[in-house]
Short mmCIF file of C-alpha atoms in Angstrom, two decimals:
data_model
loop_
_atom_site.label_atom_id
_atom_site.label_comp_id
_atom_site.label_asym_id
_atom_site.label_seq_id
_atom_site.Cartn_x
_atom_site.Cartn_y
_atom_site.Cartn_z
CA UNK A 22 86.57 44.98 39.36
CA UNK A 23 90.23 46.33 40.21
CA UNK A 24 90.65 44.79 44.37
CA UNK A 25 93.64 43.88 46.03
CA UNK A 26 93.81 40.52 47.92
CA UNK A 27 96.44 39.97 50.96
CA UNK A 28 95.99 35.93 51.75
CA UNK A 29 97.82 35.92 55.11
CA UNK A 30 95.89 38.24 57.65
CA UNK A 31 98.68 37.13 60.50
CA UNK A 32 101.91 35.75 60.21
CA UNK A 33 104.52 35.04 62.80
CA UNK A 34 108.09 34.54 62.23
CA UNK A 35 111.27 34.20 64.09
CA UNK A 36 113.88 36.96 64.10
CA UNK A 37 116.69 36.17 61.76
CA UNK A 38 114.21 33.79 59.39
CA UNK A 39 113.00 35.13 56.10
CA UNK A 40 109.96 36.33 54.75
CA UNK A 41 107.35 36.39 52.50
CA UNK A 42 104.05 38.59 52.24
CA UNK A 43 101.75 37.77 49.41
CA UNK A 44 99.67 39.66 47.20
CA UNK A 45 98.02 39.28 44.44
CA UNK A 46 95.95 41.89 42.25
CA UNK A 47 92.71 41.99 39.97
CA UNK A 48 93.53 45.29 37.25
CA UNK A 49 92.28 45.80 33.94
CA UNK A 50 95.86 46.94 33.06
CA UNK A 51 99.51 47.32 34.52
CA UNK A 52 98.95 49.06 37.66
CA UNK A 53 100.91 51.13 39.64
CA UNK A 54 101.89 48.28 42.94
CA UNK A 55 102.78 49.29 46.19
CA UNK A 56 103.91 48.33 49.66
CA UNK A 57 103.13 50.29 52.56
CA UNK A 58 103.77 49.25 56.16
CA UNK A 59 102.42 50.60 59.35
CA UNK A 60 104.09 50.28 62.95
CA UNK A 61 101.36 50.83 66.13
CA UNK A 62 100.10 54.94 66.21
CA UNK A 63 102.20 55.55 62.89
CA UNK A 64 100.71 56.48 59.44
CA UNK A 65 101.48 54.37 56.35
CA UNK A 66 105.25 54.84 55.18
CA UNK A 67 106.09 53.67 51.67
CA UNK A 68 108.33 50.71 51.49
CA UNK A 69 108.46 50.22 47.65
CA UNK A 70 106.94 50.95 44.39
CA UNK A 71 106.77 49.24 41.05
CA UNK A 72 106.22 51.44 38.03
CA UNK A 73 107.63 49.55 34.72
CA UNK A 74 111.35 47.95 34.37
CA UNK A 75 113.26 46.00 36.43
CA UNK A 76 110.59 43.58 38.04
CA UNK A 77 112.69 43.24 40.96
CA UNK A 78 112.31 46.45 43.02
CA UNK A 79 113.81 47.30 46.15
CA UNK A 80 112.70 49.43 48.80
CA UNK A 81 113.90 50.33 52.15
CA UNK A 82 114.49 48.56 55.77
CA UNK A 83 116.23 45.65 53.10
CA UNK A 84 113.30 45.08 51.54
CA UNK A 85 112.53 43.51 47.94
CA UNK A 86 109.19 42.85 46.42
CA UNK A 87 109.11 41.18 42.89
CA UNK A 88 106.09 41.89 39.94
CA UNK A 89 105.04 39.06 38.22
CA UNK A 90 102.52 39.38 35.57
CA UNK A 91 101.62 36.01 34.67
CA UNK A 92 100.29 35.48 38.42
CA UNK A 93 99.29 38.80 38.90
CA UNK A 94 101.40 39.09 41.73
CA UNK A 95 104.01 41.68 43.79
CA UNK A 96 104.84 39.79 46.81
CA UNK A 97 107.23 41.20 49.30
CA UNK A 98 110.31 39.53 50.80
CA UNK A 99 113.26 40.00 53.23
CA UNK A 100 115.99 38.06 53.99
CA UNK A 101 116.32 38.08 57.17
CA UNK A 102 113.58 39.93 59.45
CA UNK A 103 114.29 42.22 62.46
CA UNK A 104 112.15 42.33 65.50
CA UNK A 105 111.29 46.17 64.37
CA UNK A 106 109.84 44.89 61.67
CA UNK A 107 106.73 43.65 63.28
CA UNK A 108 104.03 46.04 61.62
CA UNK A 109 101.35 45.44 59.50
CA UNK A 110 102.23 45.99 55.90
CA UNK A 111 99.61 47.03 52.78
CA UNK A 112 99.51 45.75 49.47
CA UNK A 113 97.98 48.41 47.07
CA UNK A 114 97.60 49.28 43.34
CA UNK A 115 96.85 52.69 41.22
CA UNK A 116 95.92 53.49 38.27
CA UNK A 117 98.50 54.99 35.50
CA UNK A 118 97.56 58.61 35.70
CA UNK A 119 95.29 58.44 39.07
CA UNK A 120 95.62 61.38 41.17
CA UNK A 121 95.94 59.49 44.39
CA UNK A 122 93.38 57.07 44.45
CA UNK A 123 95.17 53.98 45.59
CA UNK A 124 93.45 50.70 46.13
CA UNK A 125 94.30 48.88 49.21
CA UNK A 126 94.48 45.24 50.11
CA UNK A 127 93.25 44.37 53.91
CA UNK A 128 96.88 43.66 55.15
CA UNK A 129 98.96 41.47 57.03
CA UNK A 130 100.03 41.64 60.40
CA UNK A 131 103.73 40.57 60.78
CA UNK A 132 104.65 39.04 64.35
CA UNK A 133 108.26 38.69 65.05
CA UNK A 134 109.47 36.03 67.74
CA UNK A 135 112.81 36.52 69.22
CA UNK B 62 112.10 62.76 57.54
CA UNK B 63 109.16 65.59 57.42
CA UNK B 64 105.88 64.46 58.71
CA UNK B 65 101.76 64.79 58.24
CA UNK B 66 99.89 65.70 61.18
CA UNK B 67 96.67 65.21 62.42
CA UNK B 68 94.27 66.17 64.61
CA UNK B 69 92.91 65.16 67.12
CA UNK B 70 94.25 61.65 67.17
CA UNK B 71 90.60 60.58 68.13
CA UNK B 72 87.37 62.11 67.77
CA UNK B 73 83.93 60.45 69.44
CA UNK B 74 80.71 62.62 68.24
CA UNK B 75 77.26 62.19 68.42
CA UNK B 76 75.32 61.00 65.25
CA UNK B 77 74.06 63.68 63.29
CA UNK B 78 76.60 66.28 64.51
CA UNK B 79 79.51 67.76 61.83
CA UNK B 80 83.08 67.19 62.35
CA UNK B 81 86.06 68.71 61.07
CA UNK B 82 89.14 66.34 60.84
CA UNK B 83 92.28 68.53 60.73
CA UNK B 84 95.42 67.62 58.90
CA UNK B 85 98.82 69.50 58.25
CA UNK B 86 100.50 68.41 55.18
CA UNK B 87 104.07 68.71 54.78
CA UNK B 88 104.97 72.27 53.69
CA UNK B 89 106.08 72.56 50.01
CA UNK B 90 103.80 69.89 49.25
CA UNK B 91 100.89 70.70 46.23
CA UNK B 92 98.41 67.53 46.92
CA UNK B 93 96.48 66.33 49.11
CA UNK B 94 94.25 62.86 49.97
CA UNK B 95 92.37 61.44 52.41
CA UNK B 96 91.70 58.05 52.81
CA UNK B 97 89.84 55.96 55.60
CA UNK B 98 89.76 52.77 57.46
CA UNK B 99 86.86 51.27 58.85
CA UNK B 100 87.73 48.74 61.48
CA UNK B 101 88.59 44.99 59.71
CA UNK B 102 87.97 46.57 56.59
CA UNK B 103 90.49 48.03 53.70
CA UNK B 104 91.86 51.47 53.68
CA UNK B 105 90.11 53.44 50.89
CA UNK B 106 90.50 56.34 48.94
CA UNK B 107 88.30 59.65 49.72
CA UNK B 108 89.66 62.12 47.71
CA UNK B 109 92.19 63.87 46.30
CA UNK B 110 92.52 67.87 46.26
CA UNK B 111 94.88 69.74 44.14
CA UNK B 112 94.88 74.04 43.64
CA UNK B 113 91.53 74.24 46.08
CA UNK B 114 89.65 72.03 43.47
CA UNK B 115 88.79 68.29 44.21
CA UNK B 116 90.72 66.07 41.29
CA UNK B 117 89.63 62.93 41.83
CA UNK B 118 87.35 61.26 44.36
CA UNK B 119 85.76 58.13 45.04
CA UNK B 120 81.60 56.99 45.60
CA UNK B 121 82.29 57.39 49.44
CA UNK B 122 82.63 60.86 49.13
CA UNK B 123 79.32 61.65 48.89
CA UNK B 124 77.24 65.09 49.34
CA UNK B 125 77.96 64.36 53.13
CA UNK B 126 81.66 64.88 53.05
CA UNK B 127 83.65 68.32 51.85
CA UNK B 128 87.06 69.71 51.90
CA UNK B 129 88.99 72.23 52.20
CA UNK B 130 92.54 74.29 52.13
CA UNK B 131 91.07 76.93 54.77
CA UNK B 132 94.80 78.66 54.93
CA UNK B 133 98.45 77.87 53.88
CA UNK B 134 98.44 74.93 56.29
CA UNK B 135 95.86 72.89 56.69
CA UNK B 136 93.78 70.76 54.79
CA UNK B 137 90.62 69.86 56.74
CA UNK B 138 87.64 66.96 56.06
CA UNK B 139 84.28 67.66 57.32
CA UNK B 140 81.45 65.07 57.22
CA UNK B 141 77.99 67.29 57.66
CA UNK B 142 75.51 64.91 59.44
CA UNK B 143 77.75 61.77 60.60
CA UNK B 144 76.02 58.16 60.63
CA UNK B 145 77.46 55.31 62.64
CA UNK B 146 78.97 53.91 59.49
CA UNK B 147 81.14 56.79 59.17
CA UNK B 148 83.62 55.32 62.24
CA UNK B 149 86.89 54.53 60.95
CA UNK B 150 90.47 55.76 61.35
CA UNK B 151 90.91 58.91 58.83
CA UNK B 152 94.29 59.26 57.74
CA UNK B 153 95.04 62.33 55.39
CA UNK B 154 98.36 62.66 52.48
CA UNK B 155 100.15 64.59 50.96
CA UNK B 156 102.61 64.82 47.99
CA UNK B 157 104.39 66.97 46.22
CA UNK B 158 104.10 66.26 42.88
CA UNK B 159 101.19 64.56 40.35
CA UNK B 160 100.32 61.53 40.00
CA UNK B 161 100.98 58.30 41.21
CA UNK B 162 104.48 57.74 39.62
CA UNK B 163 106.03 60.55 40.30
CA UNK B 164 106.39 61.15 44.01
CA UNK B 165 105.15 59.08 47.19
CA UNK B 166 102.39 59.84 49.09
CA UNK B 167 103.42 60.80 53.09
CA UNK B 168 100.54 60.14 55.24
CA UNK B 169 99.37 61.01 58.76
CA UNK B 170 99.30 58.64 61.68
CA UNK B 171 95.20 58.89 61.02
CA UNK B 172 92.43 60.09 63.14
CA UNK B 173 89.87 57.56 65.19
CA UNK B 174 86.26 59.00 64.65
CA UNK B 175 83.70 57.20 66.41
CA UNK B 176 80.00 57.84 65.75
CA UNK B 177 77.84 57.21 68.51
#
């Protein structure tokens, strides 16, 4: 069955340190990946997408999020994180040809400390 | 950056009673989604809606649940009879072009139904 798993439900990090979300998919074929992130009362806003190429894609607010087949993973990475970056932030994958139907992981909740 | 609204931001109803969940997608766009959240839980796709048809939807969107393109506008989701298991935050989408690849999906900040 195609799912979506986030490991990391909640993780805290200091402003200025790097970071790293994980996830990791289950997809019968090259999916369509996705990050989405969503601040307190906001909707989902797109970060990045991964379609085909480059397997190094990069999005916006300075983030990067790399596809790697062999572990079935598109984890998400910045540098350096900002204290508006605390949000909780959506793995998902769709199908080549789906008309919307996107399949979410649970999420992780980023903290930022000062 | 143009937005999705919807309406109300949260809706409490009685079980058994219809509601109408009211989204406005952004104006030139051609496609339309819903998705939902149930508390703890993943979002998940509801449907998609393209040229007042449904194109795709999922086993959640059952004989309980229709929408609809009621004027230039809006794009509304009503749920006929609503159970307790139908409380979750609703958030609608829109794009404007097909498919996945080609165009992102902008979505609302969601709607809070609670059944009770």
């Amino acid at each position: 069955a195609q799912s979506v798993t986030q490991p990391d439900i909640h993780i805290t990090v200091s402003e200025g340190a790097s970071l790293e979300l994980r996830c990791n998919y289950s997809y019968g074929a090259t999916p369509y990946l996705f990050w989405y992130v969503q601040s307190p009362g906001q909707g989902l806003q797109l970060l990045l997408k991964y379609f085909s190429g480059d397997t190094l894609v990069q999005g916006i607010k300075g983030f990067e999020a790399e596809f790697k087949r062999s572990q079935s993973s598109f984890n998400l990475r910045k540098p350096s994180v900002h204290w508006s970056d605390a949000a909780e932030y959506f793995c998902a994958v769709g199908a080549r040809g789906s008309q919307g139907n996107l399949i979410f992981g649970k999420g992780t909740k980023l903290s930022v400390k000062p | 950056e143009p937005e999705v609204t919807q309406t109300p931001s949260h809706q409490v109803t009685q079980m058994g009673q219809e509601v109408i969940l009211r989204c406005v997608p952004i104006s030139n766009h051609l496609y339309f989604y819903w998705y939902r959240q149930i508390l703890g839980q993943k979002v998940e796709f509801l449907v998609s809606f393209y040229n007042n048809e449904i194109s795709e939807k999922s086993e959640i969107f059952d004989d309980q649940f229709s929408v609809e393109r009621p004027d230039g506008s809006n794009f509304t989701l009503k749920i006929r009879s609503t159970k307790l298991e139908d409380s979750a935050m609703y958030f609608c989408a829109s794009s404007g072009d097909r498919g996945l690849s080609n165009e992102k999906l902008f979505f609302g900040s969601g709607t809070q139904l609670s059944v009770l």
